[in-house]
């Protein structure tokens, strides 16, 4: 019995020692110095993730020059990474939009962004091929496997970038169109995101993967917001705006981190290079344009949550301030009213202003209630006596209004009033009413209507994609 107890005790002691040794070995493994090449790669992708494209490019080029005796795989990957940094700079600054192609040298010529990324892709594919033909033995085998694995995942990354760049080029081309199909754009983005989800997931690539995900998520949320506002759906539009704002703020933290790094290393020098890239600035501007539109389309619902003076101050901060412009127009031109009318015919889920519980039920509106005033100035209520006339004009002149660049004029001798109508998008009509007769050739009135309706379409926002664009 004693011997048995002694044997069990001995086995437990051996197990404890063995377990202690394994724990110590794992601890030592964690504390083992990171291979030099891995540290270089991590530093490069950290810089790329903070949009320090020039620094990242210079870093790997310098490393390539100082490690000429290194293996061919390492040298080839460094060359590809230098070109990737240059491609990323062109991509984020949107310098490829609206360019004339042609030229001489590799990155000084104005190649299409597709050509640039395809060239990087081919370089990376060579790195992968080199790794496959390298004998699988020796101390460098683990490193070569890592480099090939990263090159393979970066091939997917360059393909994803190419497809998103194509998306931006097509979107920019739609800037002059009367309408932009935002639902189609969202569908295209979601397809790309699904296609490349988890295709470049290595921890070393986490920064670029995170930035890619943030960019596409923000753009999807903003375009979804555009869809929801156009259908006059308050809560879904609000949630999309909030999600986009949250993700843009997270993205902004990366620029702040870059500024702090520069301040620490260089004493606050090179302030110009620490500015966010044009792509981020454009997403901010698009968000601002949608916030302005949201504030106008849901002005009544938002006004219930605060005092009139505070609401006026809040909308004054949007660009453009649609409500403020309409108020100024009424004062300047002595208009009786300005109203935005929503045609909810065929909208089975329509329930009126603001948020409604998803399971609440309301009888579908009939008659004039199928044409509620989204917003109406100056009184806040639609001009009831004029509403049958407004609906009649919308029905009789539908073809002209659907052209989206036409101002419809109508004078009613019975009520001694003049009506001007223009349509920003299919379900909405902007109506200006004057007491007495006004000429249909009054340029101030037509200019106001065309400017506001054109701005509400938000197609102009896509022209801002090109650096230096006005508006």
CSV table of N, CA and C in Angstrom, one decimal, residues 100-254:
chain,number,residue,atom,x,y,z
A,100,UNK,N,-6.0,61.4,-68.2
A,100,UNK,CA,-5.7,61.0,-69.5
A,100,UNK,C,-4.5,60.0,-69.3
A,101,UNK,N,-4.7,58.8,-70.0
A,101,UNK,CA,-3.7,57.8,-69.8
A,101,UNK,C,-2.5,57.9,-70.7
A,102,UNK,N,-1.4,57.3,-70.4
A,102,UNK,CA,-0.2,57.3,-71.2
A,102,UNK,C,0.9,57.9,-70.4
A,103,UNK,N,2.2,57.8,-71.0
A,103,UNK,CA,3.3,58.4,-70.3
A,103,UNK,C,4.5,57.5,-70.4
A,104,UNK,N,5.5,57.7,-69.6
A,104,UNK,CA,6.8,57.0,-69.7
A,104,UNK,C,7.1,56.0,-68.6
A,105,UNK,N,7.4,56.5,-67.4
A,105,UNK,CA,7.9,55.6,-66.4
A,105,UNK,C,6.8,54.9,-65.7
A,106,UNK,N,7.2,53.9,-64.8
A,106,UNK,CA,6.2,53.0,-64.2
A,106,UNK,C,5.1,53.7,-63.4
A,107,UNK,N,5.5,54.5,-62.4
A,107,UNK,CA,4.5,55.1,-61.6
A,107,UNK,C,4.4,56.6,-61.8
A,108,UNK,N,5.2,57.2,-62.7
A,108,UNK,CA,5.1,58.6,-63.0
A,108,UNK,C,4.1,58.8,-64.1
A,109,UNK,N,3.9,57.7,-64.9
A,109,UNK,CA,2.9,57.9,-66.0
A,109,UNK,C,1.5,57.7,-65.4
A,110,UNK,N,0.6,58.2,-66.1
A,110,UNK,CA,-0.8,58.2,-65.7
A,110,UNK,C,-1.5,57.0,-66.1
A,111,UNK,N,-1.1,55.9,-65.6
A,111,UNK,CA,-1.8,54.6,-65.9
A,111,UNK,C,-3.1,54.6,-65.2
A,112,UNK,N,-4.0,53.7,-65.6
A,112,UNK,CA,-5.2,53.4,-64.9
A,112,UNK,C,-4.9,52.7,-63.6
A,113,UNK,N,-5.7,52.9,-62.6
A,113,UNK,CA,-5.5,52.2,-61.4
A,113,UNK,C,-5.5,50.7,-61.5
A,114,UNK,N,-6.3,50.2,-62.5
A,114,UNK,CA,-6.3,48.8,-62.7
A,114,UNK,C,-5.0,48.3,-63.2
A,115,UNK,N,-4.3,49.1,-64.1
A,115,UNK,CA,-3.0,48.7,-64.6
A,115,UNK,C,-2.0,48.6,-63.5
A,116,UNK,N,-2.1,49.6,-62.6
A,116,UNK,CA,-1.1,49.7,-61.5
A,116,UNK,C,-1.3,48.5,-60.5
A,117,UNK,N,-2.5,48.2,-60.1
A,117,UNK,CA,-2.7,47.1,-59.2
A,117,UNK,C,-2.4,45.7,-59.9
A,118,UNK,N,-2.7,45.6,-61.2
A,118,UNK,CA,-2.4,44.4,-61.9
A,118,UNK,C,-0.9,44.1,-62.0
A,119,UNK,N,-0.2,45.2,-62.1
A,119,UNK,CA,1.3,45.1,-62.1
A,119,UNK,C,1.8,44.6,-60.8
A,120,UNK,N,1.2,45.1,-59.7
A,120,UNK,CA,1.6,44.7,-58.3
A,120,UNK,C,1.2,43.2,-58.1
A,121,UNK,N,0.0,42.9,-58.6
A,121,UNK,CA,-0.5,41.5,-58.5
A,121,UNK,C,0.4,40.5,-59.2
A,122,UNK,N,0.9,40.9,-60.4
A,122,UNK,CA,1.9,40.0,-61.1
A,122,UNK,C,3.2,39.8,-60.4
A,123,UNK,N,3.7,40.9,-59.7
A,123,UNK,CA,4.9,40.8,-58.9
A,123,UNK,C,4.7,39.8,-57.8
A,124,UNK,N,3.5,39.9,-57.1
A,124,UNK,CA,3.2,39.1,-56.0
A,124,UNK,C,3.1,37.6,-56.4
A,125,UNK,N,2.5,37.4,-57.5
A,125,UNK,CA,2.3,36.0,-58.0
A,125,UNK,C,3.7,35.4,-58.3
A,126,UNK,N,4.7,36.2,-58.7
A,126,UNK,CA,6.0,35.7,-59.0
A,126,UNK,C,6.6,35.2,-57.6
A,127,UNK,N,6.4,36.0,-56.6
A,127,UNK,CA,6.9,35.6,-55.2
A,127,UNK,C,6.3,34.3,-54.8
A,128,UNK,N,5.0,34.1,-55.0
A,128,UNK,CA,4.3,32.9,-54.7
A,128,UNK,C,4.9,31.7,-55.5
A,129,UNK,N,5.2,31.9,-56.8
A,129,UNK,CA,5.7,30.9,-57.6
A,129,UNK,C,7.2,30.5,-57.2
A,130,UNK,N,7.9,31.5,-56.8
A,130,UNK,CA,9.3,31.3,-56.4
A,130,UNK,C,9.3,30.4,-55.1
A,131,UNK,N,8.4,30.7,-54.2
A,131,UNK,CA,8.3,29.9,-53.0
A,131,UNK,C,7.9,28.5,-53.2
A,132,UNK,N,7.1,28.2,-54.2
A,132,UNK,CA,6.7,26.8,-54.5
A,132,UNK,C,7.8,26.0,-55.1
A,133,UNK,N,8.8,26.7,-55.7
A,133,UNK,CA,9.9,26.0,-56.4
A,133,UNK,C,11.1,25.9,-55.5
A,134,UNK,N,11.0,26.4,-54.3
A,134,UNK,CA,12.1,26.4,-53.3
A,134,UNK,C,12.1,25.1,-52.5
A,135,UNK,N,13.3,24.4,-52.4
A,135,UNK,CA,13.3,23.2,-51.6
A,135,UNK,C,12.8,23.4,-50.2
A,136,UNK,N,12.0,22.5,-49.7
A,136,UNK,CA,11.3,22.6,-48.4
A,136,UNK,C,12.2,22.1,-47.3
A,137,UNK,N,13.4,22.6,-47.1
A,137,UNK,CA,14.3,22.2,-46.0
A,137,UNK,C,15.2,23.4,-45.7
A,138,UNK,N,15.8,23.3,-44.5
A,138,UNK,CA,16.7,24.4,-44.1
A,138,UNK,C,16.1,25.3,-43.2
A,139,UNK,N,16.9,26.1,-42.5
A,139,UNK,CA,16.4,27.1,-41.5
A,139,UNK,C,15.5,28.2,-42.0
A,140,UNK,N,15.7,28.5,-43.3
A,140,UNK,CA,14.9,29.6,-43.9
A,140,UNK,C,13.5,29.2,-44.4
A,141,UNK,N,13.2,27.9,-44.3
A,141,UNK,CA,12.0,27.4,-44.9
A,141,UNK,C,10.7,28.1,-44.3
A,142,UNK,N,10.7,28.2,-42.9
A,142,UNK,CA,9.6,28.8,-42.3
A,142,UNK,C,9.4,30.3,-42.8
A,143,UNK,N,10.4,31.0,-42.9
A,143,UNK,CA,10.3,32.4,-43.4
A,143,UNK,C,9.8,32.5,-44.8
A,144,UNK,N,10.3,31.6,-45.7
A,144,UNK,CA,9.8,31.6,-47.1
A,144,UNK,C,8.4,31.2,-47.2
A,145,UNK,N,8.0,30.3,-46.3
A,145,UNK,CA,6.5,29.9,-46.3
A,145,UNK,C,5.7,31.1,-45.9
A,146,UNK,N,6.2,31.9,-44.9
A,146,UNK,CA,5.4,33.1,-44.4
A,146,UNK,C,5.3,34.1,-45.5
A,147,UNK,N,6.4,34.4,-46.2
A,147,UNK,CA,6.5,35.4,-47.3
A,147,UNK,C,5.5,35.0,-48.4
A,148,UNK,N,5.6,33.7,-48.8
A,148,UNK,CA,4.7,33.2,-49.9
A,148,UNK,C,3.2,33.3,-49.5
A,149,UNK,N,2.9,33.0,-48.2
A,149,UNK,CA,1.6,33.0,-47.7
A,149,UNK,C,1.1,34.5,-47.7
A,150,UNK,N,1.9,35.4,-47.3
A,150,UNK,CA,1.5,36.8,-47.3
A,150,UNK,C,1.3,37.3,-48.8
A,151,UNK,N,2.2,36.9,-49.6
A,151,UNK,CA,2.1,37.3,-51.1
A,151,UNK,C,0.8,36.8,-51.7
A,152,UNK,N,0.4,35.6,-51.3
A,152,UNK,CA,-0.8,35.0,-51.9
A,152,UNK,C,-2.0,35.8,-51.4
A,153,UNK,N,-2.0,36.2,-50.1
A,153,UNK,CA,-3.2,36.9,-49.5
A,153,UNK,C,-3.2,38.3,-50.1
A,154,UNK,N,-2.0,38.9,-50.3
A,154,UNK,CA,-2.0,40.3,-50.9
A,154,UNK,C,-2.4,40.3,-52.4
A,155,UNK,N,-2.3,39.1,-53.0
A,155,UNK,CA,-2.9,39.0,-54.4
A,155,UNK,C,-4.4,39.2,-54.4
A,156,UNK,N,-5.0,38.6,-53.3
A,156,UNK,CA,-6.5,38.8,-53.2
A,156,UNK,C,-6.8,40.3,-52.8
A,157,UNK,N,-5.9,40.9,-52.0
A,157,UNK,CA,-6.1,42.3,-51.6
A,157,UNK,C,-6.0,43.2,-52.9
A,158,UNK,N,-5.0,43.0,-53.7
A,158,UNK,CA,-4.9,43.9,-54.9
A,158,UNK,C,-6.1,43.7,-55.9
A,159,UNK,N,-6.6,42.4,-55.9
A,159,UNK,CA,-7.8,42.2,-56.7
A,159,UNK,C,-9.0,42.9,-56.2
A,160,UNK,N,-9.2,42.9,-54.8
A,160,UNK,CA,-10.3,43.6,-54.2
A,160,UNK,C,-10.2,45.1,-54.4
A,161,UNK,N,-8.9,45.6,-54.3
A,161,UNK,CA,-8.7,47.1,-54.6
A,161,UNK,C,-9.1,47.4,-56.0
A,162,UNK,N,-8.7,46.6,-56.9
A,162,UNK,CA,-9.1,46.8,-58.3
A,162,UNK,C,-10.6,46.9,-58.6
A,163,UNK,N,-11.3,46.0,-57.9
A,163,UNK,CA,-12.7,46.0,-58.1
A,163,UNK,C,-13.4,47.3,-57.5
A,164,UNK,N,-12.9,47.6,-56.3
A,164,UNK,CA,-13.4,48.8,-55.6
A,164,UNK,C,-13.1,50.1,-56.4
A,165,UNK,N,-11.9,50.1,-57.0
A,165,UNK,CA,-11.4,51.3,-57.8
A,165,UNK,C,-12.3,51.4,-59.1
A,166,UNK,N,-12.6,50.2,-59.7
A,166,UNK,CA,-13.6,50.2,-60.8
A,166,UNK,C,-14.9,50.8,-60.4
A,167,UNK,N,-15.4,50.4,-59.2
A,167,UNK,CA,-16.6,50.9,-58.6
A,167,UNK,C,-16.6,52.4,-58.5
A,168,UNK,N,-15.5,53.0,-58.0
A,168,UNK,CA,-15.4,54.4,-57.9
A,168,UNK,C,-15.4,55.1,-59.2
A,169,UNK,N,-14.7,54.5,-60.2
A,169,UNK,CA,-14.7,55.1,-61.5
A,169,UNK,C,-16.1,55.2,-62.2
A,170,UNK,N,-16.8,54.1,-62.0
A,170,UNK,CA,-18.2,54.0,-62.5
A,170,UNK,C,-19.1,55.0,-61.8
A,171,UNK,N,-18.9,55.1,-60.5
A,171,UNK,CA,-19.7,56.0,-59.7
A,171,UNK,C,-19.5,57.4,-60.1
A,172,UNK,N,-18.2,57.8,-60.2
A,172,UNK,CA,-17.8,59.1,-60.7
A,172,UNK,C,-18.4,59.5,-62.0
A,173,UNK,N,-18.5,58.5,-62.9
A,173,UNK,CA,-19.1,58.7,-64.2
A,173,UNK,C,-20.6,59.0,-64.2
A,174,UNK,N,-21.2,58.6,-63.0
A,174,UNK,CA,-22.7,58.9,-62.9
A,174,UNK,C,-23.0,60.3,-62.3
A,175,UNK,N,-21.9,61.0,-62.0
A,175,UNK,CA,-22.1,62.3,-61.3
A,175,UNK,C,-23.0,63.3,-62.1
A,176,UNK,N,-23.0,63.2,-63.4
A,176,UNK,CA,-23.8,64.1,-64.2
A,176,UNK,C,-25.2,63.6,-64.6
A,177,UNK,N,-25.5,62.4,-64.1
A,177,UNK,CA,-26.8,61.8,-64.4
A,177,UNK,C,-27.8,62.4,-63.5
A,178,UNK,N,-29.1,62.4,-63.9
A,178,UNK,CA,-30.2,62.9,-63.1
A,178,UNK,C,-30.4,62.1,-61.9
A,179,UNK,N,-30.3,60.8,-61.9
A,179,UNK,CA,-30.5,60.0,-60.8
A,179,UNK,C,-29.4,58.9,-60.7
A,180,UNK,N,-29.1,58.5,-59.5
A,180,UNK,CA,-28.1,57.5,-59.2
A,180,UNK,C,-28.8,56.3,-58.5
A,181,UNK,N,-28.7,55.1,-59.0
A,181,UNK,CA,-29.3,54.0,-58.4
A,181,UNK,C,-28.5,53.5,-57.2
A,182,UNK,N,-28.8,54.0,-56.1
A,182,UNK,CA,-28.0,53.7,-54.9
A,182,UNK,C,-28.2,52.2,-54.5
A,183,UNK,N,-29.3,51.6,-54.7
A,183,UNK,CA,-29.5,50.2,-54.3
A,183,UNK,C,-28.6,49.3,-55.1
A,184,UNK,N,-28.4,49.7,-56.4
A,184,UNK,CA,-27.5,48.9,-57.3
A,184,UNK,C,-26.1,49.0,-56.8
A,185,UNK,N,-25.7,50.2,-56.4
A,185,UNK,CA,-24.4,50.5,-55.9
A,185,UNK,C,-24.1,49.7,-54.6
A,186,UNK,N,-25.1,49.7,-53.7
A,186,UNK,CA,-24.9,48.9,-52.5
A,186,UNK,C,-24.8,47.4,-52.8
A,187,UNK,N,-25.6,46.9,-53.7
A,187,UNK,CA,-25.5,45.5,-54.1
A,187,UNK,C,-24.1,45.1,-54.6
A,188,UNK,N,-23.5,46.0,-55.5
A,188,UNK,CA,-22.2,45.8,-56.0
A,188,UNK,C,-21.2,45.7,-54.9
A,189,UNK,N,-21.2,46.7,-54.0
A,189,UNK,CA,-20.3,46.7,-52.9
A,189,UNK,C,-20.4,45.5,-52.0
A,190,UNK,N,-21.6,45.1,-51.7
A,190,UNK,CA,-21.8,43.9,-50.8
A,190,UNK,C,-21.3,42.6,-51.5
A,191,UNK,N,-21.4,42.5,-52.8
A,191,UNK,CA,-20.9,41.4,-53.6
A,191,UNK,C,-19.3,41.3,-53.5
A,192,UNK,N,-18.7,42.5,-53.6
A,192,UNK,CA,-17.2,42.6,-53.5
A,192,UNK,C,-16.8,42.2,-52.1
A,193,UNK,N,-17.5,42.7,-51.1
A,193,UNK,CA,-17.1,42.4,-49.7
A,193,UNK,C,-17.3,40.9,-49.4
A,194,UNK,N,-18.3,40.3,-49.9
A,194,UNK,CA,-18.6,38.9,-49.7
A,194,UNK,C,-17.5,38.1,-50.4
A,195,UNK,N,-17.1,38.5,-51.6
A,195,UNK,CA,-16.2,37.8,-52.4
A,195,UNK,C,-14.8,37.7,-51.7
A,196,UNK,N,-14.4,38.8,-51.1
A,196,UNK,CA,-13.0,38.9,-50.5
A,196,UNK,C,-13.0,38.8,-49.0
A,197,UNK,N,-14.1,38.5,-48.4
A,197,UNK,CA,-14.2,38.4,-46.9
A,197,UNK,C,-13.2,37.3,-46.5
A,198,UNK,N,-12.3,37.6,-45.6
A,198,UNK,CA,-11.4,36.6,-45.0
A,198,UNK,C,-10.3,36.1,-46.0
A,199,UNK,N,-10.2,36.8,-47.1
A,199,UNK,CA,-9.2,36.4,-48.1
A,199,UNK,C,-7.8,36.9,-47.8
A,200,UNK,N,-7.7,38.0,-47.0
A,200,UNK,CA,-6.4,38.5,-46.5
A,200,UNK,C,-6.4,38.8,-45.0
A,201,UNK,N,-6.4,37.7,-44.3
A,201,UNK,CA,-6.7,37.7,-42.9
A,201,UNK,C,-5.5,37.5,-42.0
A,202,UNK,N,-4.3,37.3,-42.5
A,202,UNK,CA,-3.1,37.1,-41.7
A,202,UNK,C,-2.9,38.3,-40.7
A,203,UNK,N,-2.6,37.9,-39.4
A,203,UNK,CA,-2.4,39.0,-38.4
A,203,UNK,C,-1.5,40.2,-38.9
A,204,UNK,N,-0.5,39.9,-39.7
A,204,UNK,CA,0.4,40.9,-40.2
A,204,UNK,C,-0.3,41.9,-41.1
A,205,UNK,N,-1.4,41.4,-41.7
A,205,UNK,CA,-2.2,42.2,-42.7
A,205,UNK,C,-3.4,42.8,-42.0
A,206,UNK,N,-3.5,42.7,-40.7
A,206,UNK,CA,-4.7,43.2,-40.0
A,206,UNK,C,-5.0,44.6,-40.2
A,207,UNK,N,-4.0,45.5,-40.3
A,207,UNK,CA,-4.2,46.9,-40.5
A,207,UNK,C,-4.9,47.2,-41.8
A,208,UNK,N,-4.4,46.6,-42.9
A,208,UNK,CA,-4.9,46.9,-44.2
A,208,UNK,C,-6.3,46.2,-44.4
A,209,UNK,N,-6.5,45.0,-43.7
A,209,UNK,CA,-7.8,44.4,-43.8
A,209,UNK,C,-8.8,45.2,-43.0
A,210,UNK,N,-8.4,45.8,-41.9
A,210,UNK,CA,-9.3,46.6,-41.1
A,210,UNK,C,-9.7,47.9,-41.9
A,211,UNK,N,-8.8,48.5,-42.5
A,211,UNK,CA,-9.0,49.7,-43.3
A,211,UNK,C,-10.0,49.5,-44.5
A,212,UNK,N,-9.7,48.3,-45.1
A,212,UNK,CA,-10.6,47.9,-46.3
A,212,UNK,C,-12.0,47.7,-45.8
A,213,UNK,N,-12.1,47.0,-44.7
A,213,UNK,CA,-13.5,46.7,-44.1
A,213,UNK,C,-14.2,48.0,-43.7
A,214,UNK,N,-13.4,48.9,-43.1
A,214,UNK,CA,-14.0,50.2,-42.7
A,214,UNK,C,-14.5,51.0,-43.8
A,215,UNK,N,-13.7,51.1,-44.9
A,215,UNK,CA,-14.0,51.9,-46.0
A,215,UNK,C,-15.3,51.4,-46.7
A,216,UNK,N,-15.4,50.1,-46.9
A,216,UNK,CA,-16.5,49.5,-47.6
A,216,UNK,C,-17.8,49.6,-46.7
A,217,UNK,N,-17.6,49.4,-45.4
A,217,UNK,CA,-18.7,49.5,-44.5
A,217,UNK,C,-19.3,50.9,-44.5
A,218,UNK,N,-18.4,51.9,-44.4
A,218,UNK,CA,-18.9,53.3,-44.4
A,218,UNK,C,-19.7,53.6,-45.6
A,219,UNK,N,-19.1,53.2,-46.8
A,219,UNK,CA,-19.7,53.5,-48.1
A,219,UNK,C,-21.1,52.8,-48.2
A,220,UNK,N,-21.1,51.6,-47.8
A,220,UNK,CA,-22.4,50.8,-47.8
A,220,UNK,C,-23.5,51.5,-47.0
A,221,UNK,N,-23.1,51.9,-45.8
A,221,UNK,CA,-24.0,52.6,-44.9
A,221,UNK,C,-24.5,53.9,-45.4
A,222,UNK,N,-23.6,54.7,-46.0
A,222,UNK,CA,-24.1,56.0,-46.6
A,222,UNK,C,-25.0,55.8,-47.8
A,223,UNK,N,-24.7,54.8,-48.6
A,223,UNK,CA,-25.5,54.6,-49.8
A,223,UNK,C,-26.9,54.0,-49.4
A,224,UNK,N,-26.9,53.1,-48.3
A,224,UNK,CA,-28.1,52.6,-47.8
A,224,UNK,C,-29.0,53.8,-47.2
A,225,UNK,N,-28.3,54.7,-46.6
A,225,UNK,CA,-29.0,55.9,-46.0
A,225,UNK,C,-29.7,56.6,-47.2
A,226,UNK,N,-29.0,56.8,-48.3
A,226,UNK,CA,-29.6,57.5,-49.4
A,226,UNK,C,-30.9,56.8,-49.9
A,227,UNK,N,-30.8,55.4,-49.9
A,227,UNK,CA,-32.0,54.6,-50.3
A,227,UNK,C,-33.2,54.9,-49.4
A,228,UNK,N,-32.9,54.8,-48.1
A,228,UNK,CA,-33.9,54.9,-47.0
A,228,UNK,C,-34.5,56.3,-47.0
A,229,UNK,N,-33.7,57.3,-47.2
A,229,UNK,CA,-34.3,58.7,-47.2
A,229,UNK,C,-35.2,58.9,-48.4
A,230,UNK,N,-34.8,58.3,-49.5
A,230,UNK,CA,-35.6,58.4,-50.7
A,230,UNK,C,-36.9,57.7,-50.6
A,231,UNK,N,-37.0,56.8,-49.7
A,231,UNK,CA,-38.3,56.1,-49.4
A,231,UNK,C,-39.0,56.7,-48.2
A,232,UNK,N,-38.4,57.7,-47.6
A,232,UNK,CA,-38.9,58.4,-46.4
A,232,UNK,C,-39.1,57.5,-45.3
A,233,UNK,N,-38.1,56.7,-45.0
A,233,UNK,CA,-38.1,55.8,-43.9
A,233,UNK,C,-37.1,56.3,-42.8
A,234,UNK,N,-37.7,56.9,-41.7
A,234,UNK,CA,-36.9,57.6,-40.7
A,234,UNK,C,-35.9,56.8,-40.0
A,235,UNK,N,-36.4,55.7,-39.3
A,235,UNK,CA,-35.5,55.0,-38.4
A,235,UNK,C,-34.3,54.2,-39.2
A,236,UNK,N,-34.6,53.5,-40.3
A,236,UNK,CA,-33.5,52.9,-41.0
A,236,UNK,C,-32.5,53.9,-41.5
A,237,UNK,N,-33.0,55.1,-42.0
A,237,UNK,CA,-32.0,56.1,-42.5
A,237,UNK,C,-31.2,56.6,-41.3
A,238,UNK,N,-31.8,56.8,-40.2
A,238,UNK,CA,-31.1,57.3,-39.0
A,238,UNK,C,-30.0,56.3,-38.5
A,239,UNK,N,-30.3,55.0,-38.5
A,239,UNK,CA,-29.4,54.0,-38.1
A,239,UNK,C,-28.2,53.9,-39.1
A,240,UNK,N,-28.5,54.1,-40.4
A,240,UNK,CA,-27.4,54.0,-41.4
A,240,UNK,C,-26.5,55.2,-41.2
A,241,UNK,N,-27.0,56.4,-40.9
A,241,UNK,CA,-26.2,57.6,-40.7
A,241,UNK,C,-25.4,57.4,-39.4
A,242,UNK,N,-26.0,56.9,-38.4
A,242,UNK,CA,-25.2,56.7,-37.1
A,242,UNK,C,-24.1,55.7,-37.3
A,243,UNK,N,-24.4,54.6,-38.0
A,243,UNK,CA,-23.3,53.6,-38.2
A,243,UNK,C,-22.2,54.2,-39.0
A,244,UNK,N,-22.5,54.9,-40.1
A,244,UNK,CA,-21.4,55.5,-40.9
A,244,UNK,C,-20.6,56.5,-40.1
A,245,UNK,N,-21.3,57.3,-39.2
A,245,UNK,CA,-20.6,58.3,-38.4
A,245,UNK,C,-19.6,57.6,-37.4
A,246,UNK,N,-20.1,56.5,-36.8
A,246,UNK,CA,-19.3,55.7,-35.9
A,246,UNK,C,-18.0,55.2,-36.5
A,247,UNK,N,-18.2,54.6,-37.7
A,247,UNK,CA,-17.1,54.0,-38.4
A,247,UNK,C,-16.1,55.1,-39.0
A,248,UNK,N,-16.6,56.2,-39.4
A,248,UNK,CA,-15.8,57.3,-39.8
A,248,UNK,C,-14.9,57.8,-38.7
A,249,UNK,N,-15.5,57.9,-37.5
A,249,UNK,CA,-14.8,58.3,-36.3
A,249,UNK,C,-13.7,57.3,-36.0
A,250,UNK,N,-14.0,56.0,-36.1
A,250,UNK,CA,-12.9,55.0,-35.9
A,250,UNK,C,-11.8,55.2,-36.9
A,251,UNK,N,-12.1,55.5,-38.1
A,251,UNK,CA,-11.1,55.7,-39.2
A,251,UNK,C,-10.3,56.9,-38.8
A,252,UNK,N,-10.9,58.0,-38.3
A,252,UNK,CA,-10.2,59.2,-37.9
A,252,UNK,C,-9.2,59.0,-36.9
A,253,UNK,N,-9.4,58.0,-36.0
A,253,UNK,CA,-8.5,57.7,-35.0
A,253,UNK,C,-7.1,57.2,-35.5
A,254,UNK,N,-7.2,56.6,-36.7
A,254,UNK,CA,-5.9,56.2,-37.4
A,254,UNK,C,-5.1,57.4,-37.8
